[in-house]
PDB file of C-alpha atoms in Angstrom:
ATOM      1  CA  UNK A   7      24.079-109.821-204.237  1.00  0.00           C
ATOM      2  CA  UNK A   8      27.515-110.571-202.149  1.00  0.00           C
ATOM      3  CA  UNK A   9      26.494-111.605-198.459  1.00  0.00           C
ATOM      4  CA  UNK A  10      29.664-110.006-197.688  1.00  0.00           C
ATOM      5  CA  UNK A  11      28.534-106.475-198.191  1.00  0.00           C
ATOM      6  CA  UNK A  12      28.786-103.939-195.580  1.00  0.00           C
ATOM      7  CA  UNK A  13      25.837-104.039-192.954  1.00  0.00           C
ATOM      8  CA  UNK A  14      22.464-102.127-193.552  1.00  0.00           C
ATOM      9  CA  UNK A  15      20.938-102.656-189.856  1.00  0.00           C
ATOM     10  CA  UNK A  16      16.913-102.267-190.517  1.00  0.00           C
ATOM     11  CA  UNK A  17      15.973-103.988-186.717  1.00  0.00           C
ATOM     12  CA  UNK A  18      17.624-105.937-184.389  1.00  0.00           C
ATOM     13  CA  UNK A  19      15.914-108.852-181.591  1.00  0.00           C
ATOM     14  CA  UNK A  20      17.716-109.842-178.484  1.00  0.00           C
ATOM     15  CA  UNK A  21      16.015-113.269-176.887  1.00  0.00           C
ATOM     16  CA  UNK A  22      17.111-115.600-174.588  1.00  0.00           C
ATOM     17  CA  UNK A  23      15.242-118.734-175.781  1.00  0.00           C
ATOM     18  CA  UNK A  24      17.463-121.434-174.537  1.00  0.00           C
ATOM     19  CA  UNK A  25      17.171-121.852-170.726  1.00  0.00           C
ATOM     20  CA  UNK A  26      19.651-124.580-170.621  1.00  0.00           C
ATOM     21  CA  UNK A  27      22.564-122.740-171.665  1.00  0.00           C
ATOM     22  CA  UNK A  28      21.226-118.896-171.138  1.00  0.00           C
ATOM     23  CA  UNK A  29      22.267-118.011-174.470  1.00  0.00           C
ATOM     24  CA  UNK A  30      21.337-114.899-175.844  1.00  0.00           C
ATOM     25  CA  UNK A  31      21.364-114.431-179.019  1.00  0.00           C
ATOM     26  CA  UNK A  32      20.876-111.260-181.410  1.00  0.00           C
ATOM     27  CA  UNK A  33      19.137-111.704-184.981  1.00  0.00           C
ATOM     28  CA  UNK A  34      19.976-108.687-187.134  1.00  0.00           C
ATOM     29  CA  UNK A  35      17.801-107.536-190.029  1.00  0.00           C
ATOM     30  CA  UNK A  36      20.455-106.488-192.585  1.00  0.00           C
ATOM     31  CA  UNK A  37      17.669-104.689-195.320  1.00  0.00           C
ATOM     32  CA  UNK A  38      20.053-103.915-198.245  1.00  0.00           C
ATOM     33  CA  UNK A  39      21.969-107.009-198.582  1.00  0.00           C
ATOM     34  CA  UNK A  40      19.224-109.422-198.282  1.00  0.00           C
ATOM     35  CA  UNK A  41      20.150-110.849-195.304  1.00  0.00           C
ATOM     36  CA  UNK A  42      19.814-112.266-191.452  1.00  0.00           C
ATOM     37  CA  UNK A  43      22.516-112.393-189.489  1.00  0.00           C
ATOM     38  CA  UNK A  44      22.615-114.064-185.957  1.00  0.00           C
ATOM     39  CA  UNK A  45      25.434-112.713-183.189  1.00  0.00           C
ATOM     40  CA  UNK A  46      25.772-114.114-179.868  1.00  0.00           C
ATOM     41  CA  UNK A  47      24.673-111.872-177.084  1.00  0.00           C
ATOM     42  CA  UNK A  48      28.555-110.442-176.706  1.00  0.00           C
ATOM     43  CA  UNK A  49      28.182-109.907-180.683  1.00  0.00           C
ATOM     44  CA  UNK A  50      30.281-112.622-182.010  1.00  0.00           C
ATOM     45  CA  UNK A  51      29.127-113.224-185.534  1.00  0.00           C
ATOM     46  CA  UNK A  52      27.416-116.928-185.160  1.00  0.00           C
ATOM     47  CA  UNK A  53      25.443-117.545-189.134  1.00  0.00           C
ATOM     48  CA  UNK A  54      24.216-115.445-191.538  1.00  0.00           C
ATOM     49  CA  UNK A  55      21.104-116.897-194.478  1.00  0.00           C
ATOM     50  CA  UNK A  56      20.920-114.509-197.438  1.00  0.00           C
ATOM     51  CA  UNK A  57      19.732-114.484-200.956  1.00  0.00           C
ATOM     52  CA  UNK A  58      17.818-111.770-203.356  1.00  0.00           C
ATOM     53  CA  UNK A  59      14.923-113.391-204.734  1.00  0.00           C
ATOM     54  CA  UNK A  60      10.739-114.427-204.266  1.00  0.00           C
ATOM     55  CA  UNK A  61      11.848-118.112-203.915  1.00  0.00           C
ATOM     56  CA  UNK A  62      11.711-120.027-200.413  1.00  0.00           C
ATOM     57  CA  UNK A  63      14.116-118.745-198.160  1.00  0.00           C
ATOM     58  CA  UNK A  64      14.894-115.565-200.452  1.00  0.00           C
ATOM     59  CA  UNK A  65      14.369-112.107-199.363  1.00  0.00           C
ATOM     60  CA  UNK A  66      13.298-108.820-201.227  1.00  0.00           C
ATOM     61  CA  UNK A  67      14.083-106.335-198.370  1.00  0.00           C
ATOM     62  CA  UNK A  68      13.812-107.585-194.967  1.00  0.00           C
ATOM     63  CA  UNK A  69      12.976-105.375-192.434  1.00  0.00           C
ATOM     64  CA  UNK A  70      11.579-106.423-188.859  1.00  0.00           C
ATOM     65  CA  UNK A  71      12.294-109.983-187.206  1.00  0.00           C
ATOM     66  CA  UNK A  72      10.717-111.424-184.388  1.00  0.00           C
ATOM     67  CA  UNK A  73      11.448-114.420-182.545  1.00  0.00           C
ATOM     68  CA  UNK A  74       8.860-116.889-180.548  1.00  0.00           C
ATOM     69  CA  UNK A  75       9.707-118.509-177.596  1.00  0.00           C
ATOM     70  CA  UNK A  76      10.986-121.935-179.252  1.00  0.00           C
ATOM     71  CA  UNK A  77      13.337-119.961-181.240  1.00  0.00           C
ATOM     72  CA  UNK A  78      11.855-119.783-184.161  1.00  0.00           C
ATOM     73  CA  UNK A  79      12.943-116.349-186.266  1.00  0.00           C
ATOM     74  CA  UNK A  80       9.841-114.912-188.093  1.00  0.00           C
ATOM     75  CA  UNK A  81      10.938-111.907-190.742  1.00  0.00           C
ATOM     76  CA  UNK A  82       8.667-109.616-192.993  1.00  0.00           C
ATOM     77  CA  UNK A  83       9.886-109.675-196.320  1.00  0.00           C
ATOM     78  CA  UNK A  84       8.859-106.598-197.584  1.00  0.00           C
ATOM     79  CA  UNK A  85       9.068-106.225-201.464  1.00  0.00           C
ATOM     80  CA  UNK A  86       8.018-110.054-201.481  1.00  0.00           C
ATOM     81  CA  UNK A  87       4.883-109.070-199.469  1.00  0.00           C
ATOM     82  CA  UNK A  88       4.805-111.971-196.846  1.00  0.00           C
ATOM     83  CA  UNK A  89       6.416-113.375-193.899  1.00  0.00           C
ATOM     84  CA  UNK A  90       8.722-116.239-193.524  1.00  0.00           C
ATOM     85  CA  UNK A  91       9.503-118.565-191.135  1.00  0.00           C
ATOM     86  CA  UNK A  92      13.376-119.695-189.929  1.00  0.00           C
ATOM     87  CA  UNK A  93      14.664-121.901-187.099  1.00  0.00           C
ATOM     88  CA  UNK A  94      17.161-120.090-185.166  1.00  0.00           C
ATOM     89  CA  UNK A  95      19.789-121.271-187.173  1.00  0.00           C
ATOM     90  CA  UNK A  96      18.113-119.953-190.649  1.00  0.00           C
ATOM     91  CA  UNK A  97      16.757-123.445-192.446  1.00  0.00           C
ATOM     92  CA  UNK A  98      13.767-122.166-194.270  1.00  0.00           C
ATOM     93  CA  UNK A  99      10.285-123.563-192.688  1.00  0.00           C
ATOM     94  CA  UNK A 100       7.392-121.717-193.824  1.00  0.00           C
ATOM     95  CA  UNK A 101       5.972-118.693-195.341  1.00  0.00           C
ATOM     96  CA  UNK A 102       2.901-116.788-195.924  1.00  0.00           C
ATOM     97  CA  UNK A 103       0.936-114.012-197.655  1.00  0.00           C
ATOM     98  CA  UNK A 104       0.711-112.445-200.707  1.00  0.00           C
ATOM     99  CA  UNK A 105       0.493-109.197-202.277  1.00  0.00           C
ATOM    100  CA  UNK A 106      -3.085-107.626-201.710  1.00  0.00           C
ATOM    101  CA  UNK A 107      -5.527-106.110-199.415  1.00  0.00           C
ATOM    102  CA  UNK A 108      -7.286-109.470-198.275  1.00  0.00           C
ATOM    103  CA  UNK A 109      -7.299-111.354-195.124  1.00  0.00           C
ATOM    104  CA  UNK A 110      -3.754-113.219-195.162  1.00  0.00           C
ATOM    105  CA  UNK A 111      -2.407-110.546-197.401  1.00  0.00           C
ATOM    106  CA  UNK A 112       0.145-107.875-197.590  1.00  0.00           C
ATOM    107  CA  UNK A 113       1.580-104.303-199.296  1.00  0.00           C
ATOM    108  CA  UNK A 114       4.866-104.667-197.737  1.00  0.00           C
ATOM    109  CA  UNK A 115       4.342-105.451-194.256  1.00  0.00           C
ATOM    110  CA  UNK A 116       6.519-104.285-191.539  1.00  0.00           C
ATOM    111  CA  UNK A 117       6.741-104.671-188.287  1.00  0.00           C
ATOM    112  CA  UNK A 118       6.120-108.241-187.106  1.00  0.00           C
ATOM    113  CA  UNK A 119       5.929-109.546-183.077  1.00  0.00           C
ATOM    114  CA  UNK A 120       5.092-112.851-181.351  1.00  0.00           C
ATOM    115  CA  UNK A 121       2.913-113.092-178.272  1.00  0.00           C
ATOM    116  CA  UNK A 122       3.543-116.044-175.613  1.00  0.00           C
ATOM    117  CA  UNK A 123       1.070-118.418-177.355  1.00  0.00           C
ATOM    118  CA  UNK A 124       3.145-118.544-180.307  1.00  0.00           C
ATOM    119  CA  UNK A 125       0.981-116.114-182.821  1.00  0.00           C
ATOM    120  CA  UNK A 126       2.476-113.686-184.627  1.00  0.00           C
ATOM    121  CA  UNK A 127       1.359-110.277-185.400  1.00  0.00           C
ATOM    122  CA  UNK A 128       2.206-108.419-188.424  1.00  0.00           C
ATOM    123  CA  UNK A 129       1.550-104.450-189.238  1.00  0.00           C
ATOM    124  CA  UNK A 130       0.980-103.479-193.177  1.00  0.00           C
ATOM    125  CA  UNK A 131       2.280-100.633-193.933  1.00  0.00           C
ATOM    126  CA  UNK A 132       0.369 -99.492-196.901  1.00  0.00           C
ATOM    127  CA  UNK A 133      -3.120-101.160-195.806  1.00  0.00           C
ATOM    128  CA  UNK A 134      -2.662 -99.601-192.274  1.00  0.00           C
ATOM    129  CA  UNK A 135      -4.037-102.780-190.409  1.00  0.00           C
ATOM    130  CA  UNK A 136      -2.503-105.565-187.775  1.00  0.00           C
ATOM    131  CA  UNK A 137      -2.942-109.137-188.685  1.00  0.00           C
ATOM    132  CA  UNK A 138      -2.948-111.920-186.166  1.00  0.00           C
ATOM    133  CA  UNK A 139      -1.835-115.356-187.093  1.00  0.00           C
ATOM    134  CA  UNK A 140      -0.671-118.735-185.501  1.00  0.00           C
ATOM    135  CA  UNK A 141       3.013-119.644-186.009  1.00  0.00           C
ATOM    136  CA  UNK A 142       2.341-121.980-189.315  1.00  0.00           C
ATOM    137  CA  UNK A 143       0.408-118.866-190.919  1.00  0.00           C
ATOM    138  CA  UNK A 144      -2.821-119.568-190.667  1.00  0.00           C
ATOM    139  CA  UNK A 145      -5.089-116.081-190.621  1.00  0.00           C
ATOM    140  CA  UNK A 146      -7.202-115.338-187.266  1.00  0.00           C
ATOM    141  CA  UNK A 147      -8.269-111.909-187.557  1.00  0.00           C
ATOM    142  CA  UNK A 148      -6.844-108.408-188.154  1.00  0.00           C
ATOM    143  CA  UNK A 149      -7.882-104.656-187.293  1.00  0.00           C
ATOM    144  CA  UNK A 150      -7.290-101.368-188.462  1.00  0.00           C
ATOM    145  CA  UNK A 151      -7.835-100.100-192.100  1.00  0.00           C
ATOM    146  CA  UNK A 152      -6.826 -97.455-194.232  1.00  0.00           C
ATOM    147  CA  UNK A 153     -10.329 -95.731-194.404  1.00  0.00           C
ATOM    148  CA  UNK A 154     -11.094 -95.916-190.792  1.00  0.00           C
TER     149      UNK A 154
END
């Protein structure tokens, strides 16, 4: 995989998170190429993080990003079945789930959002179900199922 590739857009997030300076900042889900890339709010490229793989940090098909209020970048990695966790600038913090049908788990989730409390909220796209969580990952309920 060459981070250099040409651009696959899968979703794009515009947030201002930093009050200080009014920054705003757009975090593009680049699904092909394994990637996040981060632009400036006038589109000036700013960082990319990018690597093919199930390891930390690694990506198998990223699709949807969302971004809390602290500016923490949350993106479902959808061949590795989870979510994971960036600061703004793309050093891995966290990640969760797992391939299944169980609380906590995933078959290739999609979209993901964040609510003003910091949880996060994740649709599966095979299971047909939301999933609530706090930021670190910890499960708090979900709703919806395939069978009704």
């Amino acid at each position: 995989m060459n981070c250099s590739e040409g651009t696959y857009i899968f979703s794009a997030v515009l947030l201002s998170y930093n009050n200080k300076n009014s920054s705003d900042n757009v975090y593009v889900s680049d699904y092909y190429n394994d990637r996040i890339q981060k632009f400036d709010g006038n589109g000036t490229f700013i960082t990319k993080w990018c690597s093919n793989g199930e390891n930390e940090g690694q990506f198998s098909y990223p699709t949807y990003i969302a971004v809390d209020s602290s500016g923490n970048v949350y993106v479902s990695d959808w061949h590795n079945h989870r979510i994971e966790k960036f600061d703004g600038n793309g050093t891995f913090i966290t990640k969760w789930g797992s391939n299944g049908t169980g609380d906590g788990q995933f078959v290739n989730p999609y979209g993901i959002a964040t609510d003003s409390s910091g949880n996060v909220y994740v649709s599966d796209s095979i299971n047909d179900n939301i999933q609530k969580f706090d930021g670190n990952g910890t499960f708090i309920t979900k709703w919806g199922s395939r069978y009704g």
